[in-house]
Amino acid sequence: MTATELAQQAADQLARLTGVDHHDIALVLGSGWLPAVESLGEATADIATTELPGFSAAAVAGHSGRIRSIRSGDRQLLVFLSRTHYYEGKGVAAVVHPVRTAAAAGCRAIVLTNGCGGLNEAWPPGTPVLIRDHINLTARSPIEGAHFVDLTDLYSSRLRALCREVDPTLDEGVYVQFPGPHYETPAEIEMVRRIGGDLVGMSTTLEAIAAREAGLEVLGISLVTNLAAGISGEPLDHAEVLETGRAAAGRMGDLLTRIVPRI
Ligand code: 8IG
């Protein structure tokens, strides 16, 4: 079975379990974004990812393996409360299966969120930053075969402009995906700075590529949860990431809730 066929099976089962045969916008919630889901609207269904073909169980504390179908105004949202990370070793196809399922479920746009390290000291933990572009340091692609997908304007300039209308204080940055699961060394962060990166994390770029291949419009928003290694002198800590998310939840929920109706 091809990846697209498996995603279609997942979308068909999703339609049966949620009673919704067409979703409009997908959201993937990264580290620190989970509390923001409550502001988005009323959940009309809440299912475990494992109820759909092709999904495996979530592995990280603070990531819950569930999918919600949420009514938000006249839009039906498909919200993934967690993601499969590349570092879990389940393969790139597993990482991007939610994105392909969203496309098969009818979504035209996807909002990819993540928690990340920031290189800019003007972005304290709790700062949301729009992803303007990315550098994929996994050296992998979700696409197989001679399918040469254009990634110019991968992170939709239309959607970024719309976000800045909603919140003019939003900055933009280049997101660099490392394979993880270890954080970077200070020397690697210096390399990121020199190659033009502003944000470092362990997700998003492979999903964005798969989304573009599937024809989805992509919006990427990072929540800076820590300064990148070597910048503050403090060690990095996953508990701190979760706490920053809780503290920023109000602002992130508000941001998503104001953006979604305009996508
Ligand atoms: I949250 O500093 C979070 N995720 N690679 N580096 C990488 N991933 C992260 C970081 C970070 N913070």
Coordinates of C-alpha atoms and ligand atoms in Angstrom, one line a residue:
M1 CA 0.0 0.0 0.0
T2 CA 1.3 3.5 -0.8
A3 CA 1.5 6.2 1.9
T4 CA -1.3 8.1 0.2
E5 CA -3.5 5.0 0.3
L6 CA -2.8 4.4 4.0
A7 CA -3.6 8.1 4.7
Q8 CA -6.9 7.7 2.8
Q9 CA -7.8 4.7 4.9
A10 CA -7.0 6.7 8.1
A11 CA -9.2 9.6 6.8
D12 CA -12.1 7.3 6.0
Q13 CA -11.9 5.8 9.5
L14 CA -11.6 9.3 10.9
A15 CA -14.8 10.3 9.1
R16 CA -16.6 7.3 10.6
L17 CA -15.4 7.9 14.1
T18 CA -16.0 11.6 14.2
G19 CA -19.1 11.7 12.1
V20 CA -17.5 14.5 10.1
D21 CA -16.7 13.7 6.5
H22 CA -14.8 16.8 5.7
H23 CA -12.3 18.7 7.8
D24 CA -11.1 22.2 6.7
I25 CA -7.9 23.1 8.7
A26 CA -5.5 20.8 10.5
L27 CA -3.4 21.8 13.5
V28 CA -0.5 19.9 15.1
L29 CA 0.2 20.9 18.6
G30 CA 3.9 20.8 19.7
S31 CA 5.5 21.0 23.1
G32 CA 3.9 23.7 25.2
W33 CA 0.9 24.1 22.8
L34 CA -1.5 21.5 24.3
P35 CA -3.2 23.8 26.8
A36 CA -4.1 26.2 24.0
V37 CA -6.5 23.7 22.5
E38 CA -9.2 24.5 25.0
S39 CA -9.7 28.0 23.5
L40 CA -10.2 26.8 19.9
G41 CA -13.8 25.7 20.1
E42 CA -16.1 22.9 21.1
A43 CA -14.7 19.4 20.5
T44 CA -17.3 17.3 18.6
A45 CA -15.2 14.2 18.8
D46 CA -12.0 13.1 20.6
I47 CA -10.3 9.9 19.5
A48 CA -7.0 8.1 20.2
T49 CA -4.6 8.2 17.3
T50 CA -4.3 4.4 17.6
E51 CA -7.9 4.0 16.5
L52 CA -6.8 5.1 13.0
P53 CA -4.7 2.9 10.6
G54 CA -1.0 3.9 10.4
F55 CA -0.7 5.7 13.7
S56 CA 1.4 4.5 16.6
A57 CA 1.2 5.4 20.3
A58 CA 2.6 8.7 21.6
A59 CA 6.0 8.4 23.4
V60 CA 6.8 11.7 25.1
A61 CA 5.5 13.0 28.5
G62 CA 3.3 16.0 27.8
H63 CA 2.3 14.7 24.4
S64 CA -1.0 13.0 24.4
G65 CA -1.8 10.7 21.5
R66 CA -5.2 12.0 20.7
I67 CA -7.0 13.7 17.8
R68 CA -9.9 16.2 18.3
S69 CA -12.4 17.3 15.8
I70 CA -13.4 20.8 16.8
R71 CA -16.1 23.1 15.5
S72 CA -14.7 26.7 15.3
G73 CA -17.2 29.1 13.8
D74 CA -17.9 27.7 10.3
R75 CA -14.7 25.7 10.2
Q76 CA -14.2 22.1 11.2
L77 CA -10.7 21.7 12.7
L78 CA -8.7 18.5 12.9
V79 CA -6.4 18.9 15.8
F80 CA -3.5 16.5 16.5
L81 CA -2.7 16.8 20.2
S82 CA 0.7 15.3 19.7
R83 CA 3.1 14.2 16.9
T84 CA 5.4 11.3 16.1
H85 CA 9.0 12.6 16.2
Y86 CA 11.8 11.6 13.9
Y87 CA 13.9 10.6 16.9
E88 CA 11.4 7.8 17.8
G89 CA 12.9 5.8 15.0
K90 CA 9.6 4.8 13.5
G91 CA 10.6 6.2 10.1
V92 CA 9.9 9.4 8.2
A93 CA 6.6 8.0 6.8
A94 CA 5.2 7.6 10.4
V95 CA 6.3 11.2 11.2
V96 CA 4.3 12.7 8.3
H97 CA 1.3 10.3 8.4
P98 CA -0.9 12.8 10.3
V99 CA -0.2 15.5 7.6
R100 CA -1.1 13.1 4.8
T101 CA -4.2 12.0 6.8
A102 CA -5.2 15.7 7.1
A103 CA -4.9 16.2 3.4
A104 CA -6.9 13.0 2.7
A105 CA -9.6 14.3 5.2
G106 CA -10.1 17.4 3.1
C107 CA -7.9 19.9 4.8
R108 CA -6.6 22.8 2.7
A109 CA -4.3 24.3 5.3
I110 CA -2.2 23.0 8.2
V111 CA -0.9 24.9 11.2
L112 CA 2.3 23.2 12.5
T113 CA 3.3 24.3 15.9
N114 CA 6.3 23.4 18.0
G115 CA 8.3 24.2 21.1
C116 CA 11.9 25.1 20.3
G117 CA 15.1 26.7 21.4
G118 CA 15.7 30.3 20.4
L119 CA 19.0 31.9 19.4
N120 CA 17.7 35.5 19.7
E121 CA 18.0 36.8 23.3
A122 CA 15.2 39.3 22.4
W123 CA 12.9 36.2 22.5
P124 CA 12.4 35.2 26.1
P125 CA 10.8 31.8 26.8
G126 CA 7.1 32.1 26.0
T127 CA 7.6 34.0 22.8
P128 CA 5.7 32.8 19.7
V129 CA 7.7 33.2 16.4
L130 CA 6.4 32.7 12.9
I131 CA 8.5 30.3 10.8
R132 CA 9.6 32.1 7.7
D133 CA 11.7 29.3 6.3
H134 CA 13.5 26.2 7.5
I135 CA 16.8 24.3 7.3
N136 CA 16.3 20.5 7.4
L137 CA 19.3 19.0 9.1
T138 CA 17.8 15.5 9.3
A139 CA 19.2 14.8 5.8
R140 CA 15.9 13.0 5.1
S141 CA 12.9 13.6 3.0
P142 CA 9.3 12.3 3.4
I143 CA 9.1 12.1 -0.4
E144 CA 10.3 9.0 -2.2
G145 CA 11.1 8.8 -5.9
A146 CA 11.7 11.4 -8.5
H147 CA 9.1 13.9 -7.3
F148 CA 10.8 17.3 -7.2
V149 CA 8.7 19.4 -5.0
D150 CA 9.2 23.2 -5.0
L151 CA 9.7 24.6 -1.4
T152 CA 9.9 28.3 -2.3
D153 CA 7.4 30.0 0.0
L154 CA 6.8 26.7 1.9
Y155 CA 5.7 28.7 4.9
S156 CA 2.9 30.7 3.2
S157 CA 3.6 34.4 3.1
R158 CA -0.1 35.0 2.9
L159 CA -0.7 33.2 6.2
R160 CA 2.2 34.9 7.9
A161 CA 0.9 38.3 6.8
L162 CA -2.5 37.4 8.2
C163 CA -0.9 36.4 11.5
R164 CA 0.9 39.8 11.7
E165 CA -2.4 41.6 11.1
V166 CA -3.8 39.7 14.1
D167 CA -0.6 40.3 16.2
P168 CA 1.8 42.9 14.8
T169 CA 4.4 42.1 17.5
L170 CA 5.0 38.6 16.0
D171 CA 8.6 38.2 14.7
E172 CA 9.7 35.7 12.1
G173 CA 12.6 33.3 12.0
V174 CA 14.3 30.4 10.3
Y175 CA 13.6 27.0 12.0
V176 CA 16.4 24.4 12.0
Q177 CA 15.4 20.8 12.6
F178 CA 18.0 18.6 14.2
P179 CA 17.3 14.8 14.5
G180 CA 17.4 14.8 18.3
P181 CA 16.6 13.5 20.8
H182 CA 19.6 15.1 22.5
Y183 CA 19.7 18.9 22.5
E184 CA 22.5 20.7 20.6
T185 CA 26.0 21.5 21.8
P186 CA 27.0 25.2 22.1
A187 CA 29.2 24.7 19.0
E188 CA 26.2 23.3 17.0
I189 CA 24.2 26.4 18.1
E190 CA 27.0 28.6 16.9
M191 CA 26.9 26.7 13.5
V192 CA 23.1 27.3 13.4
R193 CA 23.7 31.0 13.9
R194 CA 26.3 31.1 11.1
I195 CA 24.1 29.2 8.6
G196 CA 21.2 31.6 9.2
G197 CA 19.0 29.8 11.8
D198 CA 17.0 31.5 14.5
L199 CA 15.1 28.6 16.1
V200 CA 16.2 25.0 16.8
G201 CA 13.9 22.0 17.3
M202 CA 13.2 18.3 16.5
S203 CA 10.1 18.5 14.3
T204 CA 8.1 20.4 11.7
T205 CA 10.4 20.5 8.6
L206 CA 9.6 16.9 7.4
E207 CA 5.9 17.6 8.1
A208 CA 6.0 20.9 6.2
I209 CA 7.6 19.2 3.2
A210 CA 4.9 16.4 3.2
A211 CA 2.2 19.1 3.5
R212 CA 3.5 21.0 0.5
E213 CA 3.7 17.7 -1.5
A214 CA 0.1 17.1 -0.5
G215 CA -0.9 20.6 -1.7
L216 CA -1.6 22.0 1.8
E217 CA -1.0 25.7 2.7
V218 CA 1.4 25.7 5.6
L219 CA 1.6 28.0 8.6
G220 CA 4.4 27.3 11.1
I221 CA 4.5 28.8 14.6
S222 CA 7.2 28.1 17.1
L223 CA 6.9 28.7 20.8
V224 CA 10.4 29.6 22.1
T225 CA 10.5 27.6 25.4
N226 CA 14.2 28.0 26.1
L227 CA 17.3 29.8 24.9
A228 CA 19.4 27.5 22.7
A229 CA 22.3 25.7 24.3
G230 CA 25.2 27.8 25.5
I231 CA 23.4 31.1 25.2
S232 CA 22.1 31.6 28.8
G233 CA 24.6 29.3 30.5
E234 CA 21.7 27.3 32.0
P235 CA 21.2 23.6 31.2
L236 CA 18.1 22.6 29.1
D237 CA 15.3 20.9 30.8
H238 CA 12.1 19.2 29.4
A239 CA 10.1 20.1 32.5
E240 CA 10.8 23.8 31.9
V241 CA 9.5 23.4 28.3
L242 CA 6.1 22.1 29.7
E243 CA 6.0 24.8 32.3
T244 CA 6.7 27.5 29.7
G245 CA 3.8 26.1 27.7
R246 CA 1.4 26.3 30.6
A247 CA 2.4 29.8 31.3
A248 CA 2.1 30.9 27.6
A249 CA -1.2 28.9 27.0
G250 CA -3.5 31.9 27.2
R251 CA -1.6 33.8 24.6
M252 CA -1.1 30.9 22.3
G253 CA -4.8 29.9 22.5
D254 CA -5.8 33.5 21.8
L255 CA -3.4 33.7 18.9
L256 CA -4.7 30.4 17.3
T257 CA -8.3 31.3 17.9
R258 CA -7.9 34.7 16.2
I259 CA -5.9 33.3 13.2
V260 CA -8.0 30.2 12.4
P261 CA -11.2 31.9 11.2
R262 CA -9.1 34.0 8.8
I263 CA -7.2 31.0 7.2
Ligands
8IG1 I1 11.1 22.6 23.5 O1 16.8 23.9 22.4 C1 12.8 22.4 22.6 N1 13.0 21.6 21.6 N2 16.8 20.7 19.1 N3 16.8 22.3 20.8 C2 16.1 21.3 20.1 N4 14.9 21.0 20.3 C3 14.2 21.7 21.3 C4 14.8 22.7 22.0 C5 16.2 23.0 21.8 N5 13.9 23.1 22.9

